[in-house]
Amino acid sequence: QLKTLPWLVAPLKELGAVGMIVPMVDTYISLQKGTVDGMTGACSTLICYKFADVVKYVTLLNYSLPAMASRFMNWDTWNSLPPDIQKVFGDNIEWWGAESDNELAKVSREGIKYANEQGVEFIELSPEDLDKFYDIIEASALKQAAELDAKGLPGTEIFKEARRLVEKYTK
């Protein structure tokens, strides 16, 4: 049983694992007590949530999610801001995204370092096994895109654009 995100439950099932939705606040204790056998997550959680204290192994899947460095504000509050302040937010979107990416990369490196210090073993899958994982994830994403298409939303179009952007910006 793996603590995971909702969109990974079906792909994990296809790989023979049981995905569970567990709040992050409960994950450390769930790992410690064996309520879950593992989790899917970023290497940053190894240090930020101290998961390296309660796991013995990390399998590197070499996929990532976008950082959730979002800003939320009540619409009425936004509209109450003077235009010059709204402009500051708008003018700094690119900076915010770049800084978020840099910080996520930094804390991921710190998580790996911390996990190594705790004796966590890192496992790298073969290219063939990674391809199998990626194929299942992509098939699941395409299925979700088709479900959005059926609702009159541009799911497949968004998926294709996301793939194009990944190819363009992947380092």
Short mmCIF file of C-alpha atoms in Angstrom, two decimals:
data_model
loop_
_atom_site.label_atom_id
_atom_site.label_comp_id
_atom_site.label_asym_id
_atom_site.label_seq_id
_atom_site.Cartn_x
_atom_site.Cartn_y
_atom_site.Cartn_z
CA GLN A 1 0.00 0.00 0.00
CA LEU A 2 1.40 3.33 -1.11
CA LYS A 3 0.37 6.80 -0.04
CA THR A 4 -0.12 8.64 -3.30
CA LEU A 5 -2.02 11.29 -5.18
CA PRO A 6 -5.50 10.50 -6.54
CA TRP A 7 -4.39 10.53 -10.18
CA LEU A 8 -1.76 7.84 -9.48
CA VAL A 9 -4.11 5.30 -7.88
CA ALA A 10 -5.15 3.65 -11.18
CA PRO A 11 -1.62 3.51 -12.68
CA LEU A 12 -0.25 2.05 -9.46
CA LYS A 13 -2.99 -0.60 -9.50
CA GLU A 14 -1.94 -1.53 -13.02
CA LEU A 15 1.59 -1.99 -11.67
CA GLY A 16 0.32 -4.25 -8.88
CA ALA A 17 0.34 -1.74 -6.02
CA VAL A 18 -2.50 -0.38 -3.93
CA GLY A 19 -2.60 3.41 -3.89
CA MET A 20 -4.08 5.10 -0.85
CA ILE A 21 -4.99 8.72 -0.25
CA VAL A 22 -3.38 9.74 3.04
CA PRO A 23 -3.11 13.37 4.15
CA MET A 24 0.49 14.57 4.33
CA VAL A 25 0.01 15.36 8.00
CA ASP A 26 -0.64 11.65 8.65
CA THR A 27 2.02 10.22 6.34
CA TYR A 28 4.97 10.15 8.76
CA ILE A 29 3.01 8.17 11.36
CA SER A 30 1.52 5.93 8.65
CA LEU A 31 5.02 5.09 7.39
CA GLN A 32 6.34 4.66 10.93
CA LYS A 33 3.51 2.32 12.00
CA GLY A 34 3.38 0.42 8.71
CA THR A 35 -0.15 1.55 7.85
CA VAL A 36 1.35 2.26 4.43
CA ASP A 37 4.38 0.47 3.02
CA GLY A 38 5.64 3.48 1.13
CA MET A 39 4.64 6.58 -0.72
CA THR A 40 5.04 8.46 -3.95
CA GLY A 41 6.51 11.87 -3.45
CA ALA A 42 9.28 14.31 -4.06
CA CYS A 43 12.76 13.89 -2.63
CA SER A 44 12.20 17.18 -0.82
CA THR A 45 9.81 15.37 1.55
CA LEU A 46 12.72 13.28 2.82
CA ILE A 47 13.95 16.33 4.71
CA CYS A 48 10.94 18.67 4.83
CA TYR A 49 8.70 16.06 6.43
CA LYS A 50 11.60 13.98 7.82
CA PHE A 51 10.38 10.90 5.92
CA ALA A 52 14.01 9.77 5.66
CA ASP A 53 13.76 9.00 9.38
CA VAL A 54 11.14 6.29 8.74
CA VAL A 55 11.93 4.86 5.29
CA LYS A 56 14.74 2.51 4.33
CA TYR A 57 14.55 2.74 0.55
CA VAL A 58 13.80 5.30 -2.14
CA THR A 59 13.13 4.19 -5.70
CA LEU A 60 13.97 6.98 -8.12
CA LEU A 61 11.28 7.25 -10.78
CA ASN A 62 12.70 10.35 -12.45
CA TYR A 63 9.41 12.09 -12.98
CA SER A 64 8.30 15.29 -11.41
CA LEU A 65 5.26 17.33 -10.73
CA PRO A 66 5.10 21.05 -11.06
CA ALA A 67 5.79 22.89 -7.86
CA MET A 68 2.60 23.96 -6.22
CA ALA A 69 3.91 27.46 -5.60
CA SER A 70 0.53 29.04 -6.11
CA ARG A 71 -0.83 32.26 -4.83
CA PHE A 72 -4.45 32.36 -3.81
CA MET A 73 -6.53 35.37 -2.99
CA ASN A 74 -10.22 36.08 -2.61
CA TRP A 75 -11.49 37.76 -5.79
CA ASP A 76 -12.92 40.69 -3.84
CA THR A 77 -9.57 41.17 -2.08
CA TRP A 78 -7.75 41.10 -5.43
CA ASN A 79 -10.12 43.69 -6.84
CA SER A 80 -9.58 45.88 -3.78
CA LEU A 81 -5.83 46.09 -4.47
CA PRO A 82 -4.62 49.22 -6.23
CA PRO A 83 -3.66 48.66 -9.88
CA ASP A 84 0.03 49.26 -9.16
CA ILE A 85 0.04 46.42 -6.60
CA GLN A 86 -1.82 44.10 -8.98
CA LYS A 87 0.85 44.99 -11.57
CA VAL A 88 3.60 43.89 -9.16
CA PHE A 89 1.99 40.45 -8.97
CA GLY A 90 1.60 40.26 -12.75
CA ASP A 91 5.10 41.50 -13.49
CA ASN A 92 6.66 38.88 -11.22
CA ILE A 93 4.94 35.71 -12.41
CA GLU A 94 8.01 34.52 -14.36
CA TRP A 95 10.34 35.36 -11.46
CA TRP A 96 8.10 33.53 -8.99
CA GLY A 97 8.02 30.43 -11.16
CA ALA A 98 11.79 30.39 -11.68
CA GLU A 99 12.50 30.95 -7.99
CA SER A 100 10.03 28.21 -7.05
CA ASP A 101 11.75 25.78 -9.44
CA ASN A 102 15.19 26.69 -8.09
CA GLU A 103 14.08 26.27 -4.48
CA LEU A 104 12.41 22.93 -5.21
CA ALA A 105 15.59 21.64 -6.88
CA LYS A 106 17.68 22.85 -3.94
CA VAL A 107 15.48 21.26 -1.28
CA SER A 108 15.32 18.02 -3.30
CA ARG A 109 19.13 17.86 -3.24
CA GLU A 110 19.03 18.55 0.50
CA GLY A 111 16.48 15.75 0.93
CA ILE A 112 18.69 13.26 -0.88
CA LYS A 113 21.70 14.33 1.18
CA TYR A 114 19.73 14.02 4.41
CA ALA A 115 18.39 10.59 3.40
CA ASN A 116 21.90 9.39 2.61
CA GLU A 117 23.03 10.55 6.06
CA GLN A 118 20.17 8.51 7.57
CA GLY A 119 21.30 5.40 5.69
CA VAL A 120 18.43 5.33 3.20
CA GLU A 121 19.24 3.20 0.15
CA PHE A 122 18.47 4.71 -3.25
CA ILE A 123 17.34 2.33 -5.99
CA GLU A 124 17.53 3.17 -9.68
CA LEU A 125 15.28 1.23 -12.03
CA SER A 126 16.43 -0.05 -15.38
CA PRO A 127 15.52 2.05 -18.43
CA GLU A 128 13.08 -0.72 -19.43
CA ASP A 129 11.29 -0.61 -16.07
CA LEU A 130 11.17 3.19 -16.15
CA ASP A 131 9.70 3.06 -19.67
CA LYS A 132 7.01 0.65 -18.45
CA PHE A 133 6.17 3.06 -15.61
CA TYR A 134 6.10 6.07 -17.95
CA ASP A 135 3.93 4.24 -20.51
CA ILE A 136 1.35 3.40 -17.84
CA ILE A 137 1.36 6.98 -16.51
CA GLU A 138 0.96 8.38 -20.02
CA ALA A 139 -1.89 6.00 -20.85
CA SER A 140 -3.65 7.05 -17.65
CA ALA A 141 -3.15 10.74 -18.47
CA LEU A 142 -4.53 10.23 -21.98
CA LYS A 143 -7.56 8.45 -20.53
CA GLN A 144 -8.18 11.37 -18.18
CA ALA A 145 -7.75 13.78 -21.11
CA ALA A 146 -10.35 11.82 -23.12
CA GLU A 147 -12.74 12.01 -20.15
CA LEU A 148 -12.35 15.79 -20.20
CA ASP A 149 -12.88 15.82 -23.98
CA ALA A 150 -16.16 13.94 -23.46
CA LYS A 151 -17.28 16.75 -21.13
CA GLY A 152 -16.58 19.33 -23.81
CA LEU A 153 -13.27 20.41 -22.31
CA PRO A 154 -9.98 20.42 -24.27
CA GLY A 155 -8.31 17.61 -22.31
CA THR A 156 -6.30 16.09 -25.15
CA GLU A 157 -5.33 19.50 -26.47
CA ILE A 158 -4.04 20.52 -23.03
CA PHE A 159 -2.21 17.19 -22.65
CA LYS A 160 -0.47 17.65 -26.01
CA GLU A 161 0.50 21.23 -25.15
CA ALA A 162 1.84 20.11 -21.76
CA ARG A 163 3.94 17.41 -23.47
CA ARG A 164 5.25 19.98 -25.96
CA LEU A 165 6.24 22.32 -23.12
CA VAL A 166 7.92 19.50 -21.20
CA GLU A 167 9.99 18.66 -24.27
CA LYS A 168 10.85 22.32 -24.79
CA TYR A 169 11.87 23.09 -21.21
CA THR A 170 13.29 19.81 -19.93
CA LYS A 171 16.95 20.26 -19.19
#
